[in-house]
Each structure stands twice: as structure tokens, then as C-alpha cells.
Tab-separated table of C-alpha atoms in Angstrom:
chain	number	residue	atom	x	y	z
W	1073	UNK	CA	71.383	-28.316	10.109
W	1074	UNK	CA	69.160	-25.486	11.679
W	1075	UNK	CA	68.261	-24.387	8.324
W	1076	UNK	CA	67.445	-27.728	7.175
W	1077	UNK	CA	65.073	-28.300	10.164
W	1078	UNK	CA	63.334	-24.918	9.593
W	1079	UNK	CA	62.656	-26.076	5.986
W	1080	UNK	CA	61.101	-29.325	7.096
W	1081	UNK	CA	58.899	-27.658	9.654
W	1082	UNK	CA	57.694	-25.043	6.975
W	1083	UNK	CA	56.890	-27.895	4.674
W	1084	UNK	CA	54.939	-29.925	7.215
W	1085	UNK	CA	52.980	-26.623	8.226
W	1086	UNK	CA	52.103	-26.081	4.622
W	1087	UNK	CA	51.005	-29.657	4.124
W	1088	UNK	CA	48.828	-29.456	7.401
W	1089	UNK	CA	47.301	-26.265	6.192
W	1090	UNK	CA	46.231	-27.637	2.720
W	1091	UNK	CA	44.642	-30.587	4.546
W	1092	UNK	CA	42.627	-28.329	6.766
W	1093	UNK	CA	41.310	-26.279	3.747
W	1094	UNK	CA	40.084	-29.315	1.892
W	1095	UNK	CA	38.255	-30.638	4.964
W	1096	UNK	CA	36.668	-27.176	5.638
W	1097	UNK	CA	35.375	-27.025	2.101
W	1098	UNK	CA	32.426	-29.735	2.012
W	1099	UNK	CA	30.874	-30.754	-1.401
W	1100	UNK	CA	27.842	-28.846	-2.088
W	1101	UNK	CA	25.120	-28.397	-4.787
W	1102	UNK	CA	23.163	-25.283	-5.526
W	1103	UNK	CA	19.652	-25.351	-7.246
W	1104	UNK	CA	16.986	-23.053	-8.213
W	1105	UNK	CA	13.460	-24.105	-7.093
W	1106	UNK	CA	10.234	-22.670	-8.492
W	1107	UNK	CA	6.933	-22.833	-6.953
W	1108	UNK	CA	3.654	-21.823	-8.727
W	1109	UNK	CA	0.258	-21.441	-6.947
W	1110	UNK	CA	-3.093	-20.668	-8.372
W	1111	UNK	CA	-4.965	-17.906	-6.518
W	1112	UNK	CA	-8.559	-16.846	-6.719
W	1113	UNK	CA	-9.460	-13.093	-7.396
W	1114	UNK	CA	-11.938	-11.732	-5.073
W	1115	UNK	CA	-12.039	-8.021	-6.165
W	1116	UNK	CA	-11.331	-5.723	-8.999
W	1117	UNK	CA	-10.547	-2.236	-10.179
W	1118	UNK	CA	-10.476	-0.173	-13.345
W	1119	UNK	CA	-9.835	3.454	-14.251
W	1120	UNK	CA	-12.500	5.619	-15.914
W	1121	UNK	CA	-11.627	8.720	-17.802
W	1122	UNK	CA	-13.796	11.762	-18.558
W	1123	UNK	CA	-12.472	13.945	-21.206
W	1124	UNK	CA	-14.011	17.266	-22.283
W	1125	UNK	CA	-12.896	19.893	-24.657
W	1126	UNK	CA	-14.094	23.668	-25.162
W	1127	UNK	CA	-12.880	27.157	-26.282
W	1128	UNK	CA	-11.984	28.305	-22.877
W	1129	UNK	CA	-10.228	26.545	-19.909
W	1130	UNK	CA	-13.253	27.509	-17.478
W	1131	UNK	CA	-15.817	25.855	-19.937
W	1132	UNK	CA	-13.671	22.749	-20.374
W	1133	UNK	CA	-13.325	22.333	-16.707
W	1134	UNK	CA	-16.868	23.205	-15.987
W	1135	UNK	CA	-18.323	20.548	-18.383
W	1136	UNK	CA	-15.666	17.964	-17.199
W	1137	UNK	CA	-16.991	18.678	-13.547
W	1138	UNK	CA	-20.689	18.095	-14.796
W	1139	UNK	CA	-19.931	14.747	-16.645
W	1140	UNK	CA	-17.767	13.566	-13.656
W	1141	UNK	CA	-20.487	14.011	-11.320
W	1142	UNK	CA	-22.965	12.095	-13.501
W	1143	UNK	CA	-20.480	9.446	-13.622
W	1144	UNK	CA	-20.038	9.200	-9.929
W	1145	UNK	CA	-23.809	9.094	-9.452
W	1146	UNK	CA	-24.307	6.449	-11.856
W	1147	UNK	CA	-21.424	4.326	-10.345
W	1148	UNK	CA	-22.869	4.870	-6.734
W	1149	UNK	CA	-26.445	3.931	-8.065
W	1150	UNK	CA	-24.948	0.707	-9.601
W	1151	UNK	CA	-23.355	-0.380	-6.283
W	1152	UNK	CA	-20.106	1.066	-5.710
W	1153	UNK	CA	-19.256	3.116	-2.556
W	1154	UNK	CA	-18.064	6.723	-2.086
W	1155	UNK	CA	-14.830	5.328	-0.580
W	1156	UNK	CA	-14.218	3.213	-3.610
W	1157	UNK	CA	-14.065	6.103	-5.948
W	1158	UNK	CA	-10.682	8.009	-6.093
W	1159	UNK	CA	-9.388	10.716	-8.439
W	1160	UNK	CA	-6.101	9.493	-9.894
W	1161	UNK	CA	-5.232	12.307	-12.046
W	1162	UNK	CA	-6.804	15.637	-13.361
W	1163	UNK	CA	-5.442	17.872	-15.985
W	1164	UNK	CA	-6.566	20.886	-18.103
W	1165	UNK	CA	-4.170	21.527	-20.977
W	1166	UNK	CA	-4.296	23.798	-24.071
W	1167	UNK	CA	-4.968	22.280	-27.425
W	1168	UNK	CA	-2.545	23.771	-30.141
W	1169	UNK	CA	-2.713	22.988	-33.877
W	1170	UNK	CA	0.640	23.211	-35.703
W	1171	UNK	CA	0.706	24.749	-39.282
W	1172	UNK	CA	3.712	23.338	-41.112
W	1173	UNK	CA	3.614	25.640	-43.970
W	1174	UNK	CA	3.618	28.760	-41.695
W	1175	UNK	CA	5.726	27.075	-38.928
W	1176	UNK	CA	3.267	28.326	-36.269
W	1177	UNK	CA	0.933	27.212	-33.697
W	1178	UNK	CA	-2.601	28.137	-33.100
W	1179	UNK	CA	-4.684	27.666	-29.916
W	1180	UNK	CA	-7.803	25.860	-30.628
W	1181	UNK	CA	-9.159	25.454	-27.105
W	1182	UNK	CA	-8.667	23.406	-23.945
W	1183	UNK	CA	-8.948	19.682	-22.865
W	1184	UNK	CA	-9.810	18.644	-19.317
W	1185	UNK	CA	-9.323	15.148	-18.347
W	1186	UNK	CA	-10.359	13.464	-15.157
W	1187	UNK	CA	-9.213	9.978	-14.396
W	1188	UNK	CA	-11.114	8.169	-11.669
W	1189	UNK	CA	-10.108	4.785	-10.121
W	1190	UNK	CA	-13.009	2.514	-9.228
W	1191	UNK	CA	-12.390	-0.206	-6.825
W	1192	UNK	CA	-14.891	-3.136	-7.134
W	1193	UNK	CA	-15.742	-4.959	-3.922
W	1194	UNK	CA	-17.414	-7.942	-5.521
W	1195	UNK	CA	-16.472	-9.373	-8.919
W	1196	UNK	CA	-19.977	-9.880	-9.784
W	1197	UNK	CA	-20.380	-6.118	-9.919
W	1198	UNK	CA	-17.377	-5.488	-12.334
W	1199	UNK	CA	-19.309	-5.855	-15.607
W	1200	UNK	CA	-22.298	-3.738	-14.369
W	1201	UNK	CA	-19.972	-0.940	-13.088
W	1202	UNK	CA	-17.961	-0.990	-16.311
W	1203	UNK	CA	-21.214	-0.489	-18.265
W	1204	UNK	CA	-22.389	2.176	-16.103
W	1205	UNK	CA	-19.177	4.144	-16.673
W	1206	UNK	CA	-19.265	3.688	-20.335
W	1207	UNK	CA	-22.818	4.769	-20.470
W	1208	UNK	CA	-22.706	7.748	-18.165
W	1209	UNK	CA	-19.939	10.039	-19.081
W	1210	UNK	CA	-16.714	7.983	-19.341
W	1211	UNK	CA	-14.861	8.278	-22.706
W	1212	UNK	CA	-12.338	5.427	-21.854
W	1213	UNK	CA	-12.296	2.651	-19.357
W	1214	UNK	CA	-9.100	0.666	-19.024
W	1215	UNK	CA	-6.449	-0.660	-16.597
W	1216	UNK	CA	-8.658	-3.516	-15.339
W	1217	UNK	CA	-6.849	-5.365	-12.392
W	1218	UNK	CA	-7.986	-8.401	-10.245
W	1219	UNK	CA	-6.735	-8.723	-6.624
W	1220	UNK	CA	-7.079	-11.358	-3.873
W	1221	UNK	CA	-8.320	-10.513	-0.503
W	1222	UNK	CA	-5.123	-11.836	1.210
W	1223	UNK	CA	-2.037	-12.726	-0.651
W	1224	UNK	CA	-0.042	-14.071	2.386
W	1225	UNK	CA	-1.371	-17.581	2.382
W	1226	UNK	CA	-0.583	-17.882	-1.194
W	1227	UNK	CA	2.877	-16.555	-0.814
W	1228	UNK	CA	3.658	-19.205	1.891
W	1229	UNK	CA	2.365	-21.907	-0.442
W	1230	UNK	CA	4.447	-20.715	-3.198
W	1231	UNK	CA	7.471	-20.719	-1.038
W	1232	UNK	CA	6.797	-24.225	0.096
W	1233	UNK	CA	6.205	-25.524	-3.361
W	1234	UNK	CA	9.512	-23.766	-4.373
W	1235	UNK	CA	11.419	-25.442	-1.495
W	1236	UNK	CA	9.959	-28.898	-2.653
W	1237	UNK	CA	10.960	-28.214	-6.123
W	1238	UNK	CA	14.512	-27.379	-5.141
W	1239	UNK	CA	14.954	-30.500	-2.952
W	1240	UNK	CA	13.614	-32.820	-5.731
W	1241	UNK	CA	16.355	-31.429	-8.090
W	1242	UNK	CA	19.072	-31.654	-5.575
W	1243	UNK	CA	18.114	-35.264	-4.611
W	1244	UNK	CA	18.063	-36.304	-8.353
W	1245	UNK	CA	21.763	-34.814	-8.718
W	1246	UNK	CA	23.002	-36.550	-5.701
W	1247	UNK	CA	21.521	-39.830	-6.829
W	1248	UNK	CA	23.055	-39.469	-10.199
W	1249	UNK	CA	26.499	-38.787	-8.536
W	1250	UNK	CA	26.116	-41.604	-6.165
W	1251	UNK	CA	26.189	-39.319	-3.117
W	1252	UNK	CA	23.895	-38.647	-0.110
W	1253	UNK	CA	22.115	-35.467	0.040
W	1254	UNK	CA	22.716	-33.446	3.178
W	1255	UNK	CA	20.991	-30.602	4.848
W	1256	UNK	CA	20.298	-27.191	3.324
W	1257	UNK	CA	23.121	-24.804	3.947
W	1258	UNK	CA	21.735	-21.727	2.509
W	1259	UNK	CA	18.354	-20.440	1.093
W	1260	UNK	CA	17.918	-17.101	-0.762
W	1261	UNK	CA	14.750	-15.782	-2.266
W	1262	UNK	CA	15.557	-14.771	-5.968
W	1263	UNK	CA	12.023	-13.922	-7.355
W	1264	UNK	CA	8.365	-13.494	-6.217
W	1265	UNK	CA	5.241	-12.570	-8.276
W	1266	UNK	CA	2.232	-11.500	-6.110
W	1267	UNK	CA	-1.145	-12.552	-7.081
W	1268	UNK	CA	-2.192	-9.465	-9.250
W	1269	UNK	CA	-3.178	-9.846	-12.850
W	1270	UNK	CA	-3.470	-6.784	-15.135
W	1271	UNK	CA	-5.346	-6.504	-18.100
W	1272	UNK	CA	-5.543	-3.433	-20.445
W	1273	UNK	CA	-9.127	-3.073	-21.699
W	1274	UNK	CA	-10.807	-0.243	-23.478
W	1275	UNK	CA	-14.673	0.183	-23.637
W	1276	UNK	CA	-16.530	2.794	-25.640
W	1277	UNK	CA	-20.123	3.719	-24.893
W	1278	UNK	CA	-22.609	1.401	-26.320
W	1279	UNK	CA	-24.319	2.192	-29.569
W	1280	UNK	CA	-27.901	2.987	-29.529
W	1281	UNK	CA	-30.096	-0.259	-29.563
W	1282	UNK	CA	-27.140	-2.387	-28.309
W	1283	UNK	CA	-29.502	-3.839	-25.725
W	1284	UNK	CA	-28.879	-4.177	-21.877
W	1285	UNK	CA	-26.537	-7.191	-22.007
W	1286	UNK	CA	-23.832	-6.816	-19.348
W	1287	UNK	CA	-20.339	-6.749	-20.356
W	1288	UNK	CA	-18.765	-10.191	-19.315
W	1289	UNK	CA	-15.700	-10.072	-17.128
W	1290	UNK	CA	-13.910	-13.105	-16.219
W	1291	UNK	CA	-11.055	-12.875	-13.650
W	1292	UNK	CA	-9.462	-16.309	-14.509
W	1293	UNK	CA	-6.826	-17.922	-12.321
W	1294	UNK	CA	-4.060	-15.844	-10.834
W	1295	UNK	CA	-0.566	-17.339	-10.662
W	1296	UNK	CA	1.630	-16.661	-7.586
W	1297	UNK	CA	5.266	-17.513	-8.256
W	1298	UNK	CA	8.287	-17.840	-6.001
W	1299	UNK	CA	11.733	-18.807	-6.702
W	1300	UNK	CA	14.398	-19.935	-4.119
W	1301	UNK	CA	18.083	-20.567	-4.438
W	1302	UNK	CA	19.077	-23.402	-2.165
W	1303	UNK	CA	22.463	-25.001	-1.384
W	1304	UNK	CA	22.600	-28.409	-0.033
W	1305	UNK	CA	25.467	-30.455	1.318
W	1306	UNK	CA	26.673	-33.612	-0.471
W	1307	UNK	CA	27.799	-36.374	1.951
């Protein structure tokens, strides 16, 4: 008799436990909301490279220094400030020519490369500074980037748009299933793209007689994107 009573009590406990688990696991739906906001660029930057070759390391470095100073002075005269010109990289390397027949390498000189980053405070100056670089010592101009003055407001707007998108999706699912959409239970950021648009551009020095037309530079609209995973209760 005692054994039979214990078995009944165990069965009752198991039944009660199963009922508690079911009630502790509410119905939910998880969606991914995406928000996209257009941001206006307010400044730009690019890289200018001065490359020189000579028979000796000292000659290559000296010529590079002379041309880099000329480039810097031209940029300052065009509207850049000294604190907006930064040396990103500088190298002086030997130049070897490999002879496949002999299997030997011969030293043919040295190459010096100075990479200068130019920050443009006003978009209207971008084309002028690019032309000044191309015409006053820069062998290559590339890595043009556009930036916004303050990306924080755009980020908040992108989050709000992502949250709205997530709720619209969850509401549509709840309506389709004949349920009521409850509150958001969890929110997790799964992606964010800041308002920086990069363009690779290469400009060579203008040919003689090309005229004084300024290189056109259009920033265009930058897209700020945010993604949120949101879990809602279904009632």
C-alpha cells in the first residue's frame, strides 16, 4: 500500500512539473529589423603619394623631400591647413632587376615613397586640393573618403527605423496567426554600418594644355544602416 501511494505522489509531482514548464514558456516571435538613413557628408579626405627614384638612397630621399615640400606648399596655398596634412607612410627601398637567364638580381637604384593624408574641411575644396596635389608633385591620388561631422544622430535614427521595421514584421505575423502582439522581451544589435563612404580614385597630373577646369567631386548620399534582433511575446 505504501509503495502504491508513493507511486501516485510521484506521478502527481511529474504532472504538476510539466504544467509549470509549459506556463513558464510563453509564445514568442523573433524578427530582424533593418533601418536605413541617408546621411549628408560634410568633409572629405584623400591620400597623395610622392614617388621618386635615384641611383643612391640619399638622392632618392632628397628628391622626395623636395617634391613633398612643394606638394605641401601647394596644398596650403589652395586652402588646406597644416594640421590637416599627415604623413601616413614613408619608405625607401632598393630596386632590384632579376635576370632569369643568369638567375641573379642586380641593384638598379632606390625608390622613396611618401604617403600624405589630406583632410578636407569643406567639400567645396575637394576638387581644388586634388588638382593641386596632381599638379604639384603627387604621382598618385587615391583613397577618397567622405565623412559626416557627427554620426551619432544618424545612428539613433537608424536604430529607431530598425525598431519600427521589427515591430511591423512582428505585428504582421501576429495578425496572420490570429494572436495579439505583446511587449518586446529582448533586443540585440546585429549590425551597424557607420556613415563613411569610401571611393578608390586615381588621378594623374594633367596633360599640358588641359585647361584649368576643376576636377568634379560629388559626395552623394551616404547610407547609415542598423539591424536589430527583437523578440516579442505573443498573447
